[in-house]
Short mmCIF file of C-alpha atoms in Angstrom, two decimals:
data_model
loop_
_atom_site.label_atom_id
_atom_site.label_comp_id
_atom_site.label_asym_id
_atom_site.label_seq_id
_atom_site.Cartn_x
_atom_site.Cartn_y
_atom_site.Cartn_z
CA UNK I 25 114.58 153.15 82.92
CA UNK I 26 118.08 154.33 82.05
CA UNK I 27 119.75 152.05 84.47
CA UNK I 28 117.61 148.83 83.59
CA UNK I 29 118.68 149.50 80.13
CA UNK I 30 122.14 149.41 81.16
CA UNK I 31 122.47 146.22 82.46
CA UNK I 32 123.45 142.91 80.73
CA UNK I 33 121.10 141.17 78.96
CA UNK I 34 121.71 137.70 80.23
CA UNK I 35 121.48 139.34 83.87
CA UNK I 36 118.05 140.03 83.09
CA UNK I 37 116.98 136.22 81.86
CA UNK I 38 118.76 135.12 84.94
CA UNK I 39 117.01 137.36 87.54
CA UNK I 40 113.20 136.68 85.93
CA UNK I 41 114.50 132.49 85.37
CA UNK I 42 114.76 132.39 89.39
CA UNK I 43 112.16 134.34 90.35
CA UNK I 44 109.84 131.91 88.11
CA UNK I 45 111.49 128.91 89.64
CA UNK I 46 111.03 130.14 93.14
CA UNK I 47 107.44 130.99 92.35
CA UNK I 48 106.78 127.80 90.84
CA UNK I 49 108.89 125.93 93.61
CA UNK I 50 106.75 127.29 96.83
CA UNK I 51 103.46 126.50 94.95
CA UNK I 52 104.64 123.34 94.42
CA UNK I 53 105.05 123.27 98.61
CA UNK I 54 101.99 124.77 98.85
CA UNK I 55 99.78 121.61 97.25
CA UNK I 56 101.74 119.25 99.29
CA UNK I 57 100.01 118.08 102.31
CA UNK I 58 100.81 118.85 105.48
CA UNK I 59 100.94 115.47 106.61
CA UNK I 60 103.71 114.63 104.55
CA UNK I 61 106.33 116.90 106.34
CA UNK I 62 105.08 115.47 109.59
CA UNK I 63 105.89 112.02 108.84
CA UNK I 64 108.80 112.32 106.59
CA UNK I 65 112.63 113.99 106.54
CA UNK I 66 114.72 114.31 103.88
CA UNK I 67 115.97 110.44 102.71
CA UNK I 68 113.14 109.13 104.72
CA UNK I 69 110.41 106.43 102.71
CA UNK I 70 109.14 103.37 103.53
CA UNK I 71 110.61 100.59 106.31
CA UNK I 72 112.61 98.29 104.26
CA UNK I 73 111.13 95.43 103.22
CA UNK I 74 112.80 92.22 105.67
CA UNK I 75 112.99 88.43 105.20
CA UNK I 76 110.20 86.54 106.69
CA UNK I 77 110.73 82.88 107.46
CA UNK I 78 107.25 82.34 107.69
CA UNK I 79 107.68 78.65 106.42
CA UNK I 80 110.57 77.94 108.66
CA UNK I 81 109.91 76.55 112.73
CA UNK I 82 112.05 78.36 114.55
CA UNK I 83 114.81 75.89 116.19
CA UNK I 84 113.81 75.85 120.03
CA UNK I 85 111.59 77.86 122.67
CA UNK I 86 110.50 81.37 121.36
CA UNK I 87 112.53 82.66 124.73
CA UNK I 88 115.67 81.59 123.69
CA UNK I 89 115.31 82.59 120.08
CA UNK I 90 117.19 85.51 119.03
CA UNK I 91 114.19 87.91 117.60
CA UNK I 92 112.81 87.67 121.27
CA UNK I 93 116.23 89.83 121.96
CA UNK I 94 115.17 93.19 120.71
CA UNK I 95 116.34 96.22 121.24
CA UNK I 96 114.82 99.47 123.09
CA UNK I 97 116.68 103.22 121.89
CA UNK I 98 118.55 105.31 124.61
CA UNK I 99 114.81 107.43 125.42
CA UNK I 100 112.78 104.71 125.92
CA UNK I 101 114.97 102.46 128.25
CA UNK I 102 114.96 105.08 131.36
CA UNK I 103 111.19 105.36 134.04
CA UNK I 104 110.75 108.81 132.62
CA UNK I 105 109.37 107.82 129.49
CA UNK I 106 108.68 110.29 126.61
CA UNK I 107 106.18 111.66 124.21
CA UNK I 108 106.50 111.73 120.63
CA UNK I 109 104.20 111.05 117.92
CA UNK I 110 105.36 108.42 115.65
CA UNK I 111 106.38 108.87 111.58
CA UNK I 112 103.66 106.96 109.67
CA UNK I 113 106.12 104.26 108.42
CA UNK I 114 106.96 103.50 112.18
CA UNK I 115 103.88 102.27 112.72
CA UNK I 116 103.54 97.97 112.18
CA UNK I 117 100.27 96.26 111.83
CA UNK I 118 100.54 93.09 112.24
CA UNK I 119 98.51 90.05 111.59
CA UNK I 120 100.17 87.04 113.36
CA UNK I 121 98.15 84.13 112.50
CA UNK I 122 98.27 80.89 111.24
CA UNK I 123 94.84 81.12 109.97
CA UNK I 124 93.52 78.66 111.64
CA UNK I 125 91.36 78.46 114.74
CA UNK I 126 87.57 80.08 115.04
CA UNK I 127 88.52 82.04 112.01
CA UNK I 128 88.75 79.36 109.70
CA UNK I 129 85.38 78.97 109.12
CA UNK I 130 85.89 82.02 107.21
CA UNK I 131 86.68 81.45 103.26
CA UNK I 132 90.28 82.21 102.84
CA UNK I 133 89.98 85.11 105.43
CA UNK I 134 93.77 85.07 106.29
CA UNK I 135 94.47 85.72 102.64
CA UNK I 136 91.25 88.51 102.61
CA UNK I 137 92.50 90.33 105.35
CA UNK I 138 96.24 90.44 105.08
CA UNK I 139 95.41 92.07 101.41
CA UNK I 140 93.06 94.52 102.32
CA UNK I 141 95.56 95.59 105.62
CA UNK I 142 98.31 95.85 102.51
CA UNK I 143 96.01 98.47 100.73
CA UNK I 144 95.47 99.84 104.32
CA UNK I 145 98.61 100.29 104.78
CA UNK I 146 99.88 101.69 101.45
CA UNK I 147 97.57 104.23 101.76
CA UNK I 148 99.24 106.02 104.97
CA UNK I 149 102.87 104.51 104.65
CA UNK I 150 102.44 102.00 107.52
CA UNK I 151 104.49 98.59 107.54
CA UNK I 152 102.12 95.71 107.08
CA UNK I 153 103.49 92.46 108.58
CA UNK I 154 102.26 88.87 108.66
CA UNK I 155 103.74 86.29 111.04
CA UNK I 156 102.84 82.85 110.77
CA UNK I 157 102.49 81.75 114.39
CA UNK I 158 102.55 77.94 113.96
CA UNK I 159 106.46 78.57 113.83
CA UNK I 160 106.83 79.69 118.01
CA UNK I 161 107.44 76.57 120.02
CA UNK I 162 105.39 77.75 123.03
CA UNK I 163 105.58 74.29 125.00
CA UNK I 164 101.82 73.85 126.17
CA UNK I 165 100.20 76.63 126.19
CA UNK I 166 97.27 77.55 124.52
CA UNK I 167 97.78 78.40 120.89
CA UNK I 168 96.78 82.65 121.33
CA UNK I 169 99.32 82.99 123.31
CA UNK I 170 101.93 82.56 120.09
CA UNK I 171 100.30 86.10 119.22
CA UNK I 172 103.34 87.03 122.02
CA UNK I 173 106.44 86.13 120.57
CA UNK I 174 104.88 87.35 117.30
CA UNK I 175 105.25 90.65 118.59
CA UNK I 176 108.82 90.50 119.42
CA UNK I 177 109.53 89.84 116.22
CA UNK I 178 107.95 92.62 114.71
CA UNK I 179 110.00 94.97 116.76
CA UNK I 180 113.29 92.80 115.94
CA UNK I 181 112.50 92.53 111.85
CA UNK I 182 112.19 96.67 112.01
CA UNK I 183 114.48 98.06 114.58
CA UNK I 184 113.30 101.51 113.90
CA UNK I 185 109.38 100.74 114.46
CA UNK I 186 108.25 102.64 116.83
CA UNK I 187 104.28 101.35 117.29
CA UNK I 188 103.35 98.02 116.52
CA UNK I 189 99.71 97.40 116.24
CA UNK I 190 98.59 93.59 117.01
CA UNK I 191 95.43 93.12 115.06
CA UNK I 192 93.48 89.44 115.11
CA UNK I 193 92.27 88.18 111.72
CA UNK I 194 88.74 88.14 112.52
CA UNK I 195 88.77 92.20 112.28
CA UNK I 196 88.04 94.07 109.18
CA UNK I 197 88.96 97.48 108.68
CA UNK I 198 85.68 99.75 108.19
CA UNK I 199 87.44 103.06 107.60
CA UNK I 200 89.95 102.98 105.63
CA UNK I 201 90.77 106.58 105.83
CA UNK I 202 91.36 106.52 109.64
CA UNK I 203 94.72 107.96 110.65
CA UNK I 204 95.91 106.01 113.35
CA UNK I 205 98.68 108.46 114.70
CA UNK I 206 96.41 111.52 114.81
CA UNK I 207 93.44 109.51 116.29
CA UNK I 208 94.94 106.99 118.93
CA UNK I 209 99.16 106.73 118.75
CA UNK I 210 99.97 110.95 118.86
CA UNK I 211 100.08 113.04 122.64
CA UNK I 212 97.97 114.94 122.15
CA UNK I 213 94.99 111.94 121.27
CA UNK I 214 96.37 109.83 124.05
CA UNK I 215 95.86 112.79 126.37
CA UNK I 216 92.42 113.35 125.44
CA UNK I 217 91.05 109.79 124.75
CA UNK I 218 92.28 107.44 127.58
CA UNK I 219 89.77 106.88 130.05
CA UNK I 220 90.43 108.12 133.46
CA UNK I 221 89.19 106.54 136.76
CA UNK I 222 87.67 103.50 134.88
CA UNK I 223 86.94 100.51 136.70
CA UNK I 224 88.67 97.46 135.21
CA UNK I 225 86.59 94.84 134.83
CA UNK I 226 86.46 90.84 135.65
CA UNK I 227 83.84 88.91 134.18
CA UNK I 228 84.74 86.28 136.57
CA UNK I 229 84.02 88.13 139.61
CA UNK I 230 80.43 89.87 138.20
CA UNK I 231 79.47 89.81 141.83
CA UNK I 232 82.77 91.26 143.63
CA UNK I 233 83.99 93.94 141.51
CA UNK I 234 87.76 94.44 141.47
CA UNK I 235 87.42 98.02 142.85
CA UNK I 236 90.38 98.91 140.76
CA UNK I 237 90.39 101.64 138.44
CA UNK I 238 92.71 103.12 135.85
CA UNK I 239 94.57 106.42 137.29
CA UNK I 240 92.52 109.38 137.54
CA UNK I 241 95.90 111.20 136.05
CA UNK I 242 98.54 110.22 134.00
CA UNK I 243 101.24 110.95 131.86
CA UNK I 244 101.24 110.62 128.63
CA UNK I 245 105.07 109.56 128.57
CA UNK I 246 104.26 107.10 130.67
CA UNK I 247 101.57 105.19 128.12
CA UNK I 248 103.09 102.44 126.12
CA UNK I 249 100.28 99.60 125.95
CA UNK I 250 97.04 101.08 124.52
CA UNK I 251 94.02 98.15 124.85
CA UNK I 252 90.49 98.49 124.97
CA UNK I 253 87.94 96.61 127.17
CA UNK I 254 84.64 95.24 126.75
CA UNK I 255 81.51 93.97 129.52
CA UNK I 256 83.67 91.68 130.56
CA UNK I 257 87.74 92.79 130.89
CA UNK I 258 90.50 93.51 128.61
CA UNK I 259 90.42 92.49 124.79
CA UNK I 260 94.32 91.93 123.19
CA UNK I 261 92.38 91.26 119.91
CA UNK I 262 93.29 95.09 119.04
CA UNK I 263 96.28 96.04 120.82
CA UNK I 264 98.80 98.76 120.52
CA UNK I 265 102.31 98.30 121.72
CA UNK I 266 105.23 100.57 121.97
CA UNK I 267 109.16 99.86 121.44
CA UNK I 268 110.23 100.56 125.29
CA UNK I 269 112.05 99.19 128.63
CA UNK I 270 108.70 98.42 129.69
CA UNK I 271 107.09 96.62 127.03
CA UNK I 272 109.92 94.53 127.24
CA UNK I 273 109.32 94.01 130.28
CA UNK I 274 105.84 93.30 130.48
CA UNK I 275 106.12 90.88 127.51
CA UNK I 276 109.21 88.62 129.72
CA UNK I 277 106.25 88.58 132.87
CA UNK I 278 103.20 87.87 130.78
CA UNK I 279 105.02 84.82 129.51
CA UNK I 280 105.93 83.51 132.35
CA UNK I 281 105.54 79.94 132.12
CA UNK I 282 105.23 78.60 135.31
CA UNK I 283 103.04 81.50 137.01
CA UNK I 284 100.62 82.66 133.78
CA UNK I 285 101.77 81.29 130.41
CA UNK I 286 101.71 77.61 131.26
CA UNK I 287 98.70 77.75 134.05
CA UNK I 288 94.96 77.34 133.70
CA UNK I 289 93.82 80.60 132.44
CA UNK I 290 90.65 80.47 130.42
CA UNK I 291 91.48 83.47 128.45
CA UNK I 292 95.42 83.04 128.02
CA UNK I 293 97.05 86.10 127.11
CA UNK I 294 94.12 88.48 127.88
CA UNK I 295 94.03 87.24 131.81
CA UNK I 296 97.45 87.28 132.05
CA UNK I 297 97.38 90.81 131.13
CA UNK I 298 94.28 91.88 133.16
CA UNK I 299 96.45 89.96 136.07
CA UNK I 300 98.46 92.05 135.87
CA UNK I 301 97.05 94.94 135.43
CA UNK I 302 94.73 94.18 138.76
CA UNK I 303 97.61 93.52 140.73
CA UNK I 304 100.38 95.93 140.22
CA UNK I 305 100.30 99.47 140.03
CA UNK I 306 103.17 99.75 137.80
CA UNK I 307 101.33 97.84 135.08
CA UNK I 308 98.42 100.38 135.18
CA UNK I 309 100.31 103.22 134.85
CA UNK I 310 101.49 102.30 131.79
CA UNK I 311 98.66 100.70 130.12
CA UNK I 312 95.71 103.09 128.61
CA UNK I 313 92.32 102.13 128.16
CA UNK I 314 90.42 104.14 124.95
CA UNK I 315 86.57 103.72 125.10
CA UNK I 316 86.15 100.35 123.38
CA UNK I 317 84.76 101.26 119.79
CA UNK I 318 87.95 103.37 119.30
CA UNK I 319 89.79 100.40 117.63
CA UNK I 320 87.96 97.33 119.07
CA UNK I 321 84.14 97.50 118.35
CA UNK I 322 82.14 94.51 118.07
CA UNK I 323 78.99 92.95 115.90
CA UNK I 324 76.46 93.54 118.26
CA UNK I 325 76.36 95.83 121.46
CA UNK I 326 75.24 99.49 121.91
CA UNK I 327 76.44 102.68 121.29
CA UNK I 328 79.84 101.73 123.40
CA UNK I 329 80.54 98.43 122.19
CA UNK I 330 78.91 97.73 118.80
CA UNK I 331 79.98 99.16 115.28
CA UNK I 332 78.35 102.64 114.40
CA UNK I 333 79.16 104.27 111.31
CA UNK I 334 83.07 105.63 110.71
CA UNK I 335 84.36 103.52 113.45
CA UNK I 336 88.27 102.01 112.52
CA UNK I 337 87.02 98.56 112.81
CA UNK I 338 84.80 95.72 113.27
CA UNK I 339 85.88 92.69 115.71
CA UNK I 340 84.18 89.64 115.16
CA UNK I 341 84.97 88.38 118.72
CA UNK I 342 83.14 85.22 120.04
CA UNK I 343 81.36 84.87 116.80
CA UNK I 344 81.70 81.20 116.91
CA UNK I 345 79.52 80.38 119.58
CA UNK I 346 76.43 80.85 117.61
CA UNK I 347 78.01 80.09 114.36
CA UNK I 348 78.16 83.43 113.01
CA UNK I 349 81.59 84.14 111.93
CA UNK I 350 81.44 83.64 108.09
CA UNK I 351 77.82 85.37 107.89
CA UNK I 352 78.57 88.50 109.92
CA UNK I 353 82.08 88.45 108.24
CA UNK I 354 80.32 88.62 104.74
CA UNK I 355 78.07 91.38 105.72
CA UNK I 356 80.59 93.58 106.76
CA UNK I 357 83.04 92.37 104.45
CA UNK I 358 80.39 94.14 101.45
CA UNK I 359 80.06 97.56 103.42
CA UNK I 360 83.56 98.15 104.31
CA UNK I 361 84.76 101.52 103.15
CA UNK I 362 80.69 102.74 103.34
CA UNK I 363 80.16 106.19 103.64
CA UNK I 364 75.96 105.62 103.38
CA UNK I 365 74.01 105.20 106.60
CA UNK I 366 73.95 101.82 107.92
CA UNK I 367 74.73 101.65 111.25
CA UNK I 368 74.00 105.37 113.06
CA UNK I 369 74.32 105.79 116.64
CA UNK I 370 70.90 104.90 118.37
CA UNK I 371 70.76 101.61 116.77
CA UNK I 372 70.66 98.54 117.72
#
């Protein structure tokens, strides 16, 4: 007692000031969540926001354009590969779209969707990104395959994205608390959701299968496409894409003109990529399948194709061959964000 009274006053007030502001400091930590410190160091926030010439053509052939140029870090240019699971705000998703096509019979759905991806996105941090693909001079070819040199450009307009997440316009997002880097983009969920020994399908050849599977083993360093298939092959209306040497790559064959881009290929992009996915080896190492309702369920279908309750997303795919596209969009449109019981597994 002697000795406390002894000190200094002001020594006193300074010792019980920083114990209170330590107390109060690591309770402050303490409500934060977790999530934040995973996705964010010190001076980290947001992507910067870039300038979009949405309204301007480029000048000449998207393959001579300088946003088809982009650039690949030291890690990801070597055959080794790497794991890593992305910052939030490293993650793109990107609407490229002109909104025209199938999906305009849907009232102002370009407009619709791009706003609800912004609220989407504000909620985890992502970069939303729209890209109006009536400005790629693609020569010929079938208007889709635009989608292409859309995704370039995403990776060019944000050097440090890391993911970037081609979505069509006729998808609406069901859940919009879904965490796409826990559920599909980190290691550990590619390691435990790709599907292993698959068949890949060809709904040209429903009588010869391909007899080609994806690898019974692979490395999760190695993944840098993630797509999802349904009855009948691959569908790029949902597809995940990382910044690598390899993407780059496979985006330079996919468009080549003379051998895929520019040929007769009923379902442009998507058989290009299923080409080559059938023929080379290389290609399926480094493209994982996910069970289709992970980020690509339909309308209709069962339990592995159709929407069920607290899936990501509902595709609207094909739903202009029976004229369906503005009354299924509707439907869903008015239940997204549901939490009630609408569509359980079981139903039909």
């Amino acid at each position: 007692m002697q000795t406390f009274q002894l000190l200094p006053r002001k020594s006193v007030l300074l010792g019980i000031t920083l114990v209170a502001f330590f107390v109060v400091l690591f309770r402050l930590y303490g409500d934060v969540p977790v999530e934040y410190y995973r996705n964010l160091s010190p001076d980290e926030g947001a992507l910067p926001d870039v300038q979009v010439q949405n309204d301007k053509p480029q000048p000449g052939y998207f393959k001579a354009q300088p946003e088809w140029d982009w650039k690949v870090p030291p890690r990801a240019r070597g055959w080794e590969g790497y794991a890593k699971s992305p910052r939030n705000r490293d993650v793109v998703v990107l609407t490229a779209s002109d909104g025209g096509g199938h999906n305009s019979a849907i009232p102002n759905v370009l407009q619709r969707v791009l706003g609800d991806r912004k609220n989407y996105c504000d909620k985890h941090g992502y970069t939303n990104l729209w890209l109006n693909t009536s400005r790629y001079d693609i020569g010929a070819a079938h208007r889709t395959w635009s989608k292409i040199p859309a995704v370039a450009e995403a990776f060019y307009l944000y050097p440090e994205a890391e993911w970037v997440w081609l979505i069509d316009t006729d998808i609406i997002i069901m859940t919009p608390e879904y965490d796409l880097v826990e559920q599909i983009l980190s290691p550990n969920a590619i390691k435990r959701g790709l599907m292993r020994g698959t068949p890949i399908l060809d709904g040209q050849l429903k009588k010869n299968p391909t007899n080609i599977s994806t690898p019974d083993e692979f490395r999760v360093e190695d993944i840098d496409i993630l797509i999802t298939q349904d009855h009948q092959s691959v569908n790029t209306g949902s597809t995940f894409f990382r910044r690598t040497a390899f993407t780059r790559y496979l985006l330079e064959i996919m468009t080549d003109y003379k051998m895929l881009m520019g040929s007769e290929h009923p379902g442009a992009e998507q058989d290009a990529l299923k080409h080559l996915m059938l023929e080379h080896p290389l290609v399926r190492k480094h493209v994982g399948i996910y069970p289709q309702r992970k980020f690509n369920a339909y309308v209709q279908g069962g339990d592995n194709m159709g929407y069920r309750d607290g899936d990501l997303l509902v595709h609207f795919a094909g739903c202009w061959v029976g004229g369906k596209c503005q009354e299924w969009f509707e439907q869903f449109w008015e239940k997204k964000g549901h939490t009630d019981k609408w569509r359980p597994e079981g139903s039909q």
